[in-house]
Amino acid sequence: MRKLVIDLNAVAENLATMRNLNGTSKKVMGVVKANAYGHGMIEVSRRLEIEGVDYLGVADVQEALALRAAAIKTRILAWLHDPSDDFEAAIAAGIDLGISNLEQLARVAGAAAKVGSPARVHLKVDTGLGRNGATLAHWPALVHQALLEVKAGRVVAIGCFSHLSSTNANEDRKQIERFSRALEEASAAGLDFELRHLTASDGSLSYQDAHFDMIRVGIALYGLSPFSDNRAADFGLKPAMCAESVVVQTKRVSAGEGVSYGYLHRTAAETTLALIPIGYAEGLPRNATGTAQVCISNKFYKVLSRVAMDQFVIDVGDDAIVPGDRVVIFGDCGPTADDLANACDTINYEIVTRMGGRFERVYLGKATELAN
Ligand SMILES: *Cc1c(COP(=O)(O)O)cnc(C)c1O
């Protein structure tokens, strides 16, 4: 009664769209962290692998190990590490590690020595986001130490990367400039990389001269725009997630009845109330109350009463709605993830990523079905 319908064919098309931006064929890292932004990490990754994605990107080693445990063979990069993370397991599983500082470099080199094979690393430079990565002041020391580890056979320097703040074009351009400078410095010191990568979905769409060797694409793979203006279709992107449910009960009530916690809605006239079994446990934000809309048989209804943990109620007037009718929360013919995001004062990324709870994921275009 609660389904996230995930269209993996749309994900495959979006991959092709991003791969062929401005008519060139480029390397793409499909970013599948956070359960593939709520779309299901394993199924999305299996399909991306069939589509020949060049890399998979995850935040941490645990996510990367889960991909390997599911027999994913594609190269994987993980970049957000806890000081207690198991780099030995990561190296043994052939996972590339993003390395942001000397402490991580020492730890990864030690782990490589124990495992008996070199660690595949991507050095991360902080060009101005202020999250992980070495600042330009610390960059020469990181490069110098990495060179020593490369010579000692404990490290293979595969890549160099950074991440934009998406503040505005002026700030992003400064970061692109700093990234180029960091690459030049490393090269002058004798360290060159197979893969230099900087842009995520937004930068990949905005700065087509800054793709370097690979782009890292998350939200665009899922068919959503990285910009807050609902422009996915303009880029040829197709949303991959539809969140849907069914009406589980209807009832006629008279005028003046209070509905759901706090009586934020009172019926204006005799009307029908329809109960839908989706709540904030499923990731529907509680502050969708009073602003979001859902769709039943191509008609939109505002969620006027309080969204609860398990359910919400809509007032459907005299419409002939019955238990079992399909309710689209977003996607397909209903509101878009952007519409729901706007209603909840957040972004489409958060909407799809937070979908979970008791939703069941149902896939179109599963890799295993394509193979048969
Ligand atoms: C999440 C993430 C991405 C993907 O970002 P999108 O905006 O979803 O394309 C790329 N690179 C890094 C470092 C990230 O953390």
Short mmCIF file of C-alpha atoms and ligand atoms in Angstrom, two decimals:
data_model
loop_
_atom_site.label_atom_id
_atom_site.label_comp_id
_atom_site.label_asym_id
_atom_site.label_seq_id
_atom_site.Cartn_x
_atom_site.Cartn_y
_atom_site.Cartn_z
CA MET A 1 0.00 0.00 0.00
CA ARG A 2 3.05 2.25 -0.02
CA LYS A 3 5.29 2.12 -3.06
CA LEU A 4 8.30 3.94 -4.41
CA VAL A 5 8.29 3.03 -8.06
CA ILE A 6 11.85 3.44 -9.31
CA ASP A 7 12.34 3.64 -13.06
CA LEU A 8 15.86 2.37 -13.72
CA ASN A 9 15.35 2.92 -17.45
CA ALA A 10 15.06 6.64 -16.63
CA VAL A 11 18.30 6.41 -14.62
CA ALA A 12 19.99 4.79 -17.64
CA GLU A 13 18.70 7.56 -19.94
CA ASN A 14 19.84 10.24 -17.52
CA LEU A 15 23.29 8.66 -17.42
CA ALA A 16 23.43 8.81 -21.21
CA THR A 17 22.27 12.44 -21.16
CA MET A 18 25.00 13.46 -18.71
CA ARG A 19 27.64 11.37 -20.44
CA ASN A 20 26.95 13.15 -23.72
CA LEU A 21 26.64 16.71 -22.41
CA ASN A 22 27.76 19.15 -25.11
CA GLY A 23 28.11 16.30 -27.56
CA THR A 24 31.24 14.81 -26.09
CA SER A 25 31.44 11.43 -24.46
CA LYS A 26 32.92 11.72 -21.02
CA LYS A 27 33.62 9.56 -17.99
CA VAL A 28 30.89 9.61 -15.39
CA MET A 29 30.94 8.67 -11.74
CA GLY A 30 27.41 7.72 -10.72
CA VAL A 31 26.94 8.95 -7.16
CA VAL A 32 24.91 6.35 -5.24
CA LYS A 33 25.55 7.44 -1.63
CA ALA A 34 22.69 7.57 0.86
CA ASN A 35 20.92 4.60 -0.69
CA ALA A 36 21.18 6.22 -4.11
CA TYR A 37 19.34 9.30 -2.85
CA GLY A 38 16.54 7.03 -1.65
CA HIS A 39 16.28 5.11 -4.93
CA GLY A 40 18.00 1.95 -3.61
CA MET A 41 21.80 1.75 -3.85
CA ILE A 42 22.16 -1.86 -4.95
CA GLU A 43 19.54 -1.91 -7.70
CA VAL A 44 20.61 1.47 -9.05
CA SER A 45 24.28 0.41 -9.03
CA ARG A 46 23.57 -2.89 -10.76
CA ARG A 47 21.80 -1.07 -13.55
CA LEU A 48 24.52 1.59 -13.80
CA GLU A 49 27.08 -1.19 -14.05
CA ILE A 50 25.19 -2.73 -16.97
CA GLU A 51 25.13 0.73 -18.57
CA GLY A 52 28.91 0.86 -18.26
CA VAL A 53 29.19 3.69 -15.76
CA ASP A 54 32.89 4.44 -15.19
CA TYR A 55 32.77 4.79 -11.41
CA LEU A 56 30.38 4.62 -8.51
CA GLY A 57 30.69 7.25 -5.80
CA VAL A 58 29.67 6.80 -2.18
CA ALA A 59 30.35 8.79 0.95
CA ASP A 60 31.83 6.11 3.16
CA VAL A 61 33.62 2.76 3.22
CA GLN A 62 30.57 0.95 4.64
CA GLU A 63 28.53 1.90 1.60
CA ALA A 64 31.36 0.82 -0.71
CA LEU A 65 31.71 -2.54 1.04
CA ALA A 66 27.96 -3.10 0.72
CA LEU A 67 28.31 -2.61 -3.04
CA ARG A 68 31.14 -5.13 -3.23
CA ALA A 69 29.13 -7.56 -1.07
CA ALA A 70 26.41 -7.29 -3.74
CA ALA A 71 29.00 -8.34 -6.35
CA ILE A 72 29.37 -4.90 -7.93
CA LYS A 73 32.67 -4.90 -9.84
CA THR A 74 32.76 -1.28 -11.04
CA ARG A 75 35.41 1.02 -9.60
CA ILE A 76 34.14 2.71 -6.45
CA LEU A 77 35.31 5.84 -4.67
CA ALA A 78 34.53 6.58 -0.99
CA TRP A 79 35.60 9.91 0.48
CA LEU A 80 34.13 10.54 3.94
CA HIS A 81 36.04 8.67 6.62
CA ASP A 82 35.78 8.09 10.33
CA PRO A 83 39.15 7.72 12.11
CA SER A 84 38.15 4.12 12.93
CA ASP A 85 37.14 3.14 9.39
CA ASP A 86 38.51 -0.15 8.15
CA PHE A 87 40.84 0.87 5.33
CA GLU A 88 42.27 -2.65 5.18
CA ALA A 89 38.90 -4.09 4.23
CA ALA A 90 38.46 -1.28 1.70
CA ILE A 91 41.85 -1.91 0.08
CA ALA A 92 41.26 -5.66 0.03
CA ALA A 93 37.93 -5.02 -1.71
CA GLY A 94 39.57 -2.82 -4.34
CA ILE A 95 37.84 0.36 -3.23
CA ASP A 96 39.39 3.73 -4.10
CA LEU A 97 39.70 6.09 -1.16
CA GLY A 98 39.47 9.86 -1.16
CA ILE A 99 42.31 11.16 0.99
CA SER A 100 42.02 14.59 2.55
CA ASN A 101 44.93 14.91 4.99
CA LEU A 102 48.22 13.48 6.21
CA GLU A 103 46.59 11.43 8.97
CA GLN A 104 44.38 9.61 6.44
CA LEU A 105 47.32 9.14 4.10
CA ALA A 106 49.42 7.56 6.86
CA ARG A 107 46.53 5.32 7.85
CA VAL A 108 45.84 4.20 4.30
CA ALA A 109 49.54 3.52 3.66
CA GLY A 110 49.75 1.46 6.86
CA ALA A 111 46.66 -0.50 5.85
CA ALA A 112 48.12 -1.12 2.38
CA ALA A 113 51.31 -2.49 3.91
CA LYS A 114 49.24 -4.90 6.05
CA VAL A 115 47.04 -6.02 3.17
CA GLY A 116 50.05 -6.37 0.88
CA SER A 117 48.65 -4.37 -2.02
CA PRO A 118 48.80 -0.65 -2.70
CA ALA A 119 45.88 1.61 -1.84
CA ARG A 120 44.17 3.36 -4.76
CA VAL A 121 43.74 6.97 -3.68
CA HIS A 122 42.21 10.18 -4.96
CA LEU A 123 43.74 13.17 -3.21
CA LYS A 124 41.15 15.73 -2.23
CA VAL A 125 41.91 19.41 -2.30
CA ASP A 126 39.63 21.91 -0.58
CA THR A 127 39.30 24.69 -3.14
CA GLY A 128 36.80 26.58 -1.03
CA LEU A 129 33.88 24.49 0.18
CA GLY A 130 35.37 24.15 3.64
CA ARG A 131 34.44 20.51 4.07
CA ASN A 132 37.04 17.78 3.64
CA GLY A 133 40.17 18.04 1.52
CA ALA A 134 43.50 19.74 2.10
CA THR A 135 43.47 23.53 1.87
CA LEU A 136 45.86 25.02 -0.64
CA ALA A 137 48.16 25.82 2.30
CA HIS A 138 48.34 22.13 3.26
CA TRP A 139 48.29 20.82 -0.31
CA PRO A 140 52.07 20.79 -0.99
CA ALA A 141 52.70 18.70 2.14
CA LEU A 142 49.99 16.21 1.17
CA VAL A 143 51.38 15.95 -2.37
CA HIS A 144 54.92 15.52 -1.05
CA GLN A 145 53.93 12.73 1.34
CA ALA A 146 51.78 11.05 -1.30
CA LEU A 147 54.78 10.98 -3.64
CA LEU A 148 56.83 9.21 -0.97
CA GLU A 149 54.07 6.63 -0.47
CA VAL A 150 53.79 6.11 -4.23
CA LYS A 151 57.55 5.51 -4.44
CA ALA A 152 57.33 3.10 -1.51
CA GLY A 153 54.65 1.14 -3.39
CA ARG A 154 52.01 1.63 -0.72
CA VAL A 155 49.82 4.03 -2.69
CA VAL A 156 48.70 4.46 -6.30
CA ALA A 157 47.64 8.03 -6.98
CA ILE A 158 44.63 7.48 -9.22
CA GLY A 159 42.80 10.74 -8.91
CA CYS A 160 42.63 14.27 -7.66
CA PHE A 161 39.33 15.92 -6.85
CA SER A 162 37.49 18.80 -5.25
CA HIS A 163 33.88 19.96 -4.85
CA LEU A 164 32.21 23.29 -5.65
CA SER A 165 30.13 25.35 -3.22
CA SER A 166 27.56 26.36 -5.89
CA THR A 167 27.33 29.76 -4.25
CA ASN A 168 27.45 31.67 -7.53
CA ALA A 169 29.38 31.59 -10.80
CA ASN A 170 31.99 33.97 -9.46
CA GLU A 171 32.82 31.79 -6.44
CA ASP A 172 32.67 28.60 -8.49
CA ARG A 173 35.08 30.08 -11.05
CA LYS A 174 37.52 30.88 -8.24
CA GLN A 175 37.34 27.26 -7.13
CA ILE A 176 37.88 25.98 -10.66
CA GLU A 177 40.94 28.23 -10.85
CA ARG A 178 42.27 26.94 -7.52
CA PHE A 179 41.71 23.34 -8.61
CA SER A 180 43.77 23.95 -11.75
CA ARG A 181 46.48 25.53 -9.64
CA ALA A 182 46.55 22.55 -7.23
CA LEU A 183 46.89 20.19 -10.21
CA GLU A 184 49.75 22.25 -11.61
CA GLU A 185 51.51 22.25 -8.26
CA ALA A 186 51.18 18.48 -7.96
CA SER A 187 52.40 17.99 -11.51
CA ALA A 188 55.39 20.26 -10.92
CA ALA A 189 56.24 18.15 -7.87
CA GLY A 190 56.09 15.03 -10.02
CA LEU A 191 52.58 13.79 -9.22
CA ASP A 192 50.15 13.38 -12.12
CA PHE A 193 46.73 11.79 -11.95
CA GLU A 194 44.77 9.58 -14.29
CA LEU A 195 41.49 11.15 -13.20
CA ARG A 196 40.96 14.77 -12.28
CA HIS A 197 37.36 15.43 -11.28
CA LEU A 198 35.64 18.48 -9.91
CA THR A 199 32.00 18.95 -10.85
CA ALA A 200 28.83 17.37 -9.48
CA SER A 201 25.52 17.68 -11.37
CA ASP A 202 25.24 21.45 -11.09
CA GLY A 203 28.82 22.25 -12.07
CA SER A 204 28.69 19.66 -14.86
CA LEU A 205 25.67 21.42 -16.36
CA SER A 206 26.92 24.96 -15.70
CA TYR A 207 30.64 24.76 -16.49
CA GLN A 208 31.15 22.45 -19.40
CA ASP A 209 34.75 23.64 -19.70
CA ALA A 210 35.49 22.32 -16.20
CA HIS A 211 34.70 18.64 -16.60
CA PHE A 212 38.39 17.63 -16.48
CA ASP A 213 38.55 13.80 -16.86
CA MET A 214 35.31 12.80 -15.19
CA ILE A 215 32.11 14.28 -13.80
CA ARG A 216 30.46 13.09 -10.58
CA VAL A 217 26.72 12.91 -11.08
CA GLY A 218 24.14 12.31 -8.38
CA ILE A 219 20.86 14.19 -8.54
CA ALA A 220 20.79 14.42 -12.35
CA LEU A 221 20.96 10.61 -12.59
CA TYR A 222 17.74 10.51 -10.63
CA GLY A 223 16.20 12.88 -13.15
CA LEU A 224 16.06 15.97 -10.97
CA SER A 225 17.61 19.37 -11.49
CA PRO A 226 20.40 20.47 -9.15
CA PHE A 227 19.01 23.99 -9.44
CA SER A 228 16.01 25.15 -7.45
CA ASP A 229 13.87 25.96 -10.45
CA ASN A 230 12.33 22.71 -11.59
CA ARG A 231 14.31 22.70 -14.85
CA ALA A 232 14.99 18.95 -15.12
CA ALA A 233 13.05 18.60 -18.38
CA ASP A 234 15.02 21.46 -19.97
CA PHE A 235 18.15 19.35 -19.50
CA GLY A 236 16.44 16.24 -20.86
CA LEU A 237 16.37 14.60 -17.43
CA LYS A 238 13.59 12.21 -16.44
CA PRO A 239 12.54 11.77 -12.79
CA ALA A 240 13.10 8.18 -11.68
CA MET A 241 11.02 8.04 -8.49
CA CYS A 242 7.26 7.99 -8.03
CA ALA A 243 5.97 7.85 -4.45
CA GLU A 244 2.49 6.43 -4.30
CA SER A 245 -0.08 4.91 -2.03
CA VAL A 246 -3.79 4.15 -1.93
CA VAL A 247 -6.81 5.52 -0.12
CA VAL A 248 -7.41 3.10 2.75
CA GLN A 249 -10.69 4.53 4.04
CA THR A 250 -13.25 7.16 3.12
CA LYS A 251 -16.06 8.57 5.19
CA ARG A 252 -18.78 11.19 4.90
CA VAL A 253 -18.76 13.79 7.66
CA SER A 254 -20.85 16.86 8.32
CA ALA A 255 -19.79 20.52 8.25
CA GLY A 256 -17.64 21.84 11.09
CA GLU A 257 -15.76 18.63 11.89
CA GLY A 258 -12.15 18.97 13.00
CA VAL A 259 -9.69 16.75 11.13
CA SER A 260 -6.40 15.30 12.44
CA TYR A 261 -4.22 16.61 15.27
CA GLY A 262 -4.71 20.21 16.25
CA TYR A 263 -7.77 20.65 13.98
CA LEU A 264 -5.77 22.66 11.46
CA HIS A 265 -8.58 21.83 9.09
CA ARG A 266 -12.29 21.93 9.80
CA THR A 267 -14.79 20.83 7.19
CA ALA A 268 -16.67 23.72 5.56
CA ALA A 269 -19.63 21.62 4.46
CA GLU A 270 -20.70 18.01 4.39
CA THR A 271 -17.83 16.26 2.68
CA THR A 272 -15.81 13.08 2.18
CA LEU A 273 -12.53 12.52 4.03
CA ALA A 274 -9.98 10.13 2.55
CA LEU A 275 -7.29 8.49 4.68
CA ILE A 276 -3.84 7.81 3.19
CA PRO A 277 -1.32 5.60 5.04
CA ILE A 278 1.80 7.72 4.52
CA GLY A 279 3.33 9.76 7.29
CA TYR A 280 6.56 11.27 8.43
CA ALA A 281 7.77 7.73 9.19
CA GLU A 282 7.87 7.30 5.40
CA GLY A 283 9.74 10.58 5.00
CA LEU A 284 6.80 12.81 4.10
CA PRO A 285 7.81 15.96 5.98
CA ARG A 286 5.43 16.97 8.77
CA ASN A 287 5.65 20.50 7.45
CA ALA A 288 4.01 19.36 4.22
CA THR A 289 0.88 20.10 6.26
CA GLY A 290 -1.18 22.88 4.73
CA THR A 291 1.03 23.29 1.66
CA ALA A 292 1.68 20.03 -0.21
CA GLN A 293 -0.70 18.52 -2.72
CA VAL A 294 -1.30 14.92 -3.73
CA CYS A 295 -2.97 13.57 -6.83
CA ILE A 296 -5.86 11.13 -7.20
CA SER A 297 -7.19 10.36 -10.71
CA ASN A 298 -5.45 13.42 -12.17
CA LYS A 299 -6.96 15.79 -9.62
CA PHE A 300 -4.82 17.58 -7.04
CA TYR A 301 -5.83 17.86 -3.39
CA LYS A 302 -4.13 19.96 -0.76
CA VAL A 303 -2.99 18.25 2.43
CA LEU A 304 -4.90 20.59 4.73
CA SER A 305 -4.79 18.59 7.96
CA ARG A 306 -1.78 17.62 10.04
CA VAL A 307 0.57 14.99 8.57
CA ALA A 308 1.05 12.39 11.31
CA MET A 309 3.56 9.57 11.77
CA ASP A 310 1.60 7.00 9.79
CA GLN A 311 -1.07 8.82 7.87
CA PHE A 312 -2.75 11.96 6.64
CA VAL A 313 -6.29 12.86 5.64
CA ILE A 314 -7.50 14.83 2.67
CA ASP A 315 -10.86 16.48 2.18
CA VAL A 316 -12.15 15.41 -1.24
CA GLY A 317 -15.55 17.13 -1.18
CA ASP A 318 -18.12 15.21 -3.16
CA ASP A 319 -15.64 13.49 -5.46
CA ALA A 320 -16.29 9.80 -6.00
CA ILE A 321 -13.17 8.55 -4.29
CA VAL A 322 -13.16 5.06 -2.83
CA PRO A 323 -10.75 2.89 -0.85
CA GLY A 324 -8.14 1.42 -3.17
CA ASP A 325 -7.85 4.54 -5.35
CA ARG A 326 -4.23 5.32 -6.24
CA VAL A 327 -2.70 8.39 -4.59
CA VAL A 328 0.43 9.95 -6.08
CA ILE A 329 2.48 11.80 -3.47
CA PHE A 330 4.96 12.92 -6.14
CA GLY A 331 6.20 11.73 -9.51
CA ASP A 332 4.38 10.37 -12.53
CA CYS A 333 1.17 12.39 -13.11
CA GLY A 334 1.24 13.96 -9.66
CA PRO A 335 3.15 16.86 -8.15
CA THR A 336 6.91 16.75 -8.80
CA ALA A 337 9.56 16.19 -6.13
CA ASP A 338 10.34 19.88 -6.67
CA ASP A 339 6.71 20.81 -5.92
CA LEU A 340 6.84 18.87 -2.66
CA ALA A 341 10.24 20.38 -1.85
CA ASN A 342 8.88 23.88 -2.41
CA ALA A 343 5.85 23.11 -0.26
CA CYS A 344 8.16 21.96 2.55
CA ASP A 345 10.77 24.69 2.14
CA THR A 346 13.51 22.27 1.18
CA ILE A 347 15.18 20.91 -1.97
CA ASN A 348 14.36 17.96 -4.23
CA TYR A 349 17.52 16.16 -3.02
CA GLU A 350 16.13 15.99 0.50
CA ILE A 351 12.68 14.88 -0.61
CA VAL A 352 13.81 11.81 -2.55
CA THR A 353 16.62 10.91 -0.16
CA ARG A 354 14.39 10.92 2.90
CA MET A 355 11.78 8.59 1.36
CA GLY A 356 11.89 5.30 3.23
CA GLY A 357 10.13 3.97 6.30
CA ARG A 358 7.53 1.44 5.24
CA PHE A 359 7.66 2.32 1.56
CA GLU A 360 8.40 -0.71 -0.60
CA ARG A 361 10.70 -0.07 -3.58
CA VAL A 362 9.44 -1.50 -6.84
CA TYR A 363 11.76 -1.39 -9.84
CA LEU A 364 11.25 -0.98 -13.56
CA GLY A 365 14.18 -2.09 -15.70
CA LYS A 366 16.13 -4.11 -13.12
CA ALA A 367 19.55 -5.25 -14.25
CA THR A 368 18.69 -8.89 -13.53
CA GLU A 369 15.63 -8.67 -15.80
CA LEU A 370 17.65 -7.08 -18.62
CA ALA A 371 20.20 -9.89 -18.41
CA ASN A 372 17.53 -12.58 -18.89
C1 LIG B 1 27.05 14.09 -3.28
C2 LIG B 1 28.26 14.44 -4.02
C3 LIG B 1 28.24 14.51 -5.43
C4 LIG B 1 26.99 14.43 -6.24
O1 LIG B 1 26.29 15.64 -6.16
P1 LIG B 1 24.98 15.95 -7.05
O2 LIG B 1 24.74 17.38 -6.82
O3 LIG B 1 23.91 15.08 -6.51
O4 LIG B 1 25.33 15.60 -8.45
C5 LIG B 1 29.45 14.71 -6.07
N1 LIG B 1 30.61 14.85 -5.39
C6 LIG B 1 30.64 14.81 -4.03
C7 LIG B 1 31.95 14.98 -3.35
C8 LIG B 1 29.49 14.62 -3.31
O5 LIG B 1 29.52 14.60 -1.97
#
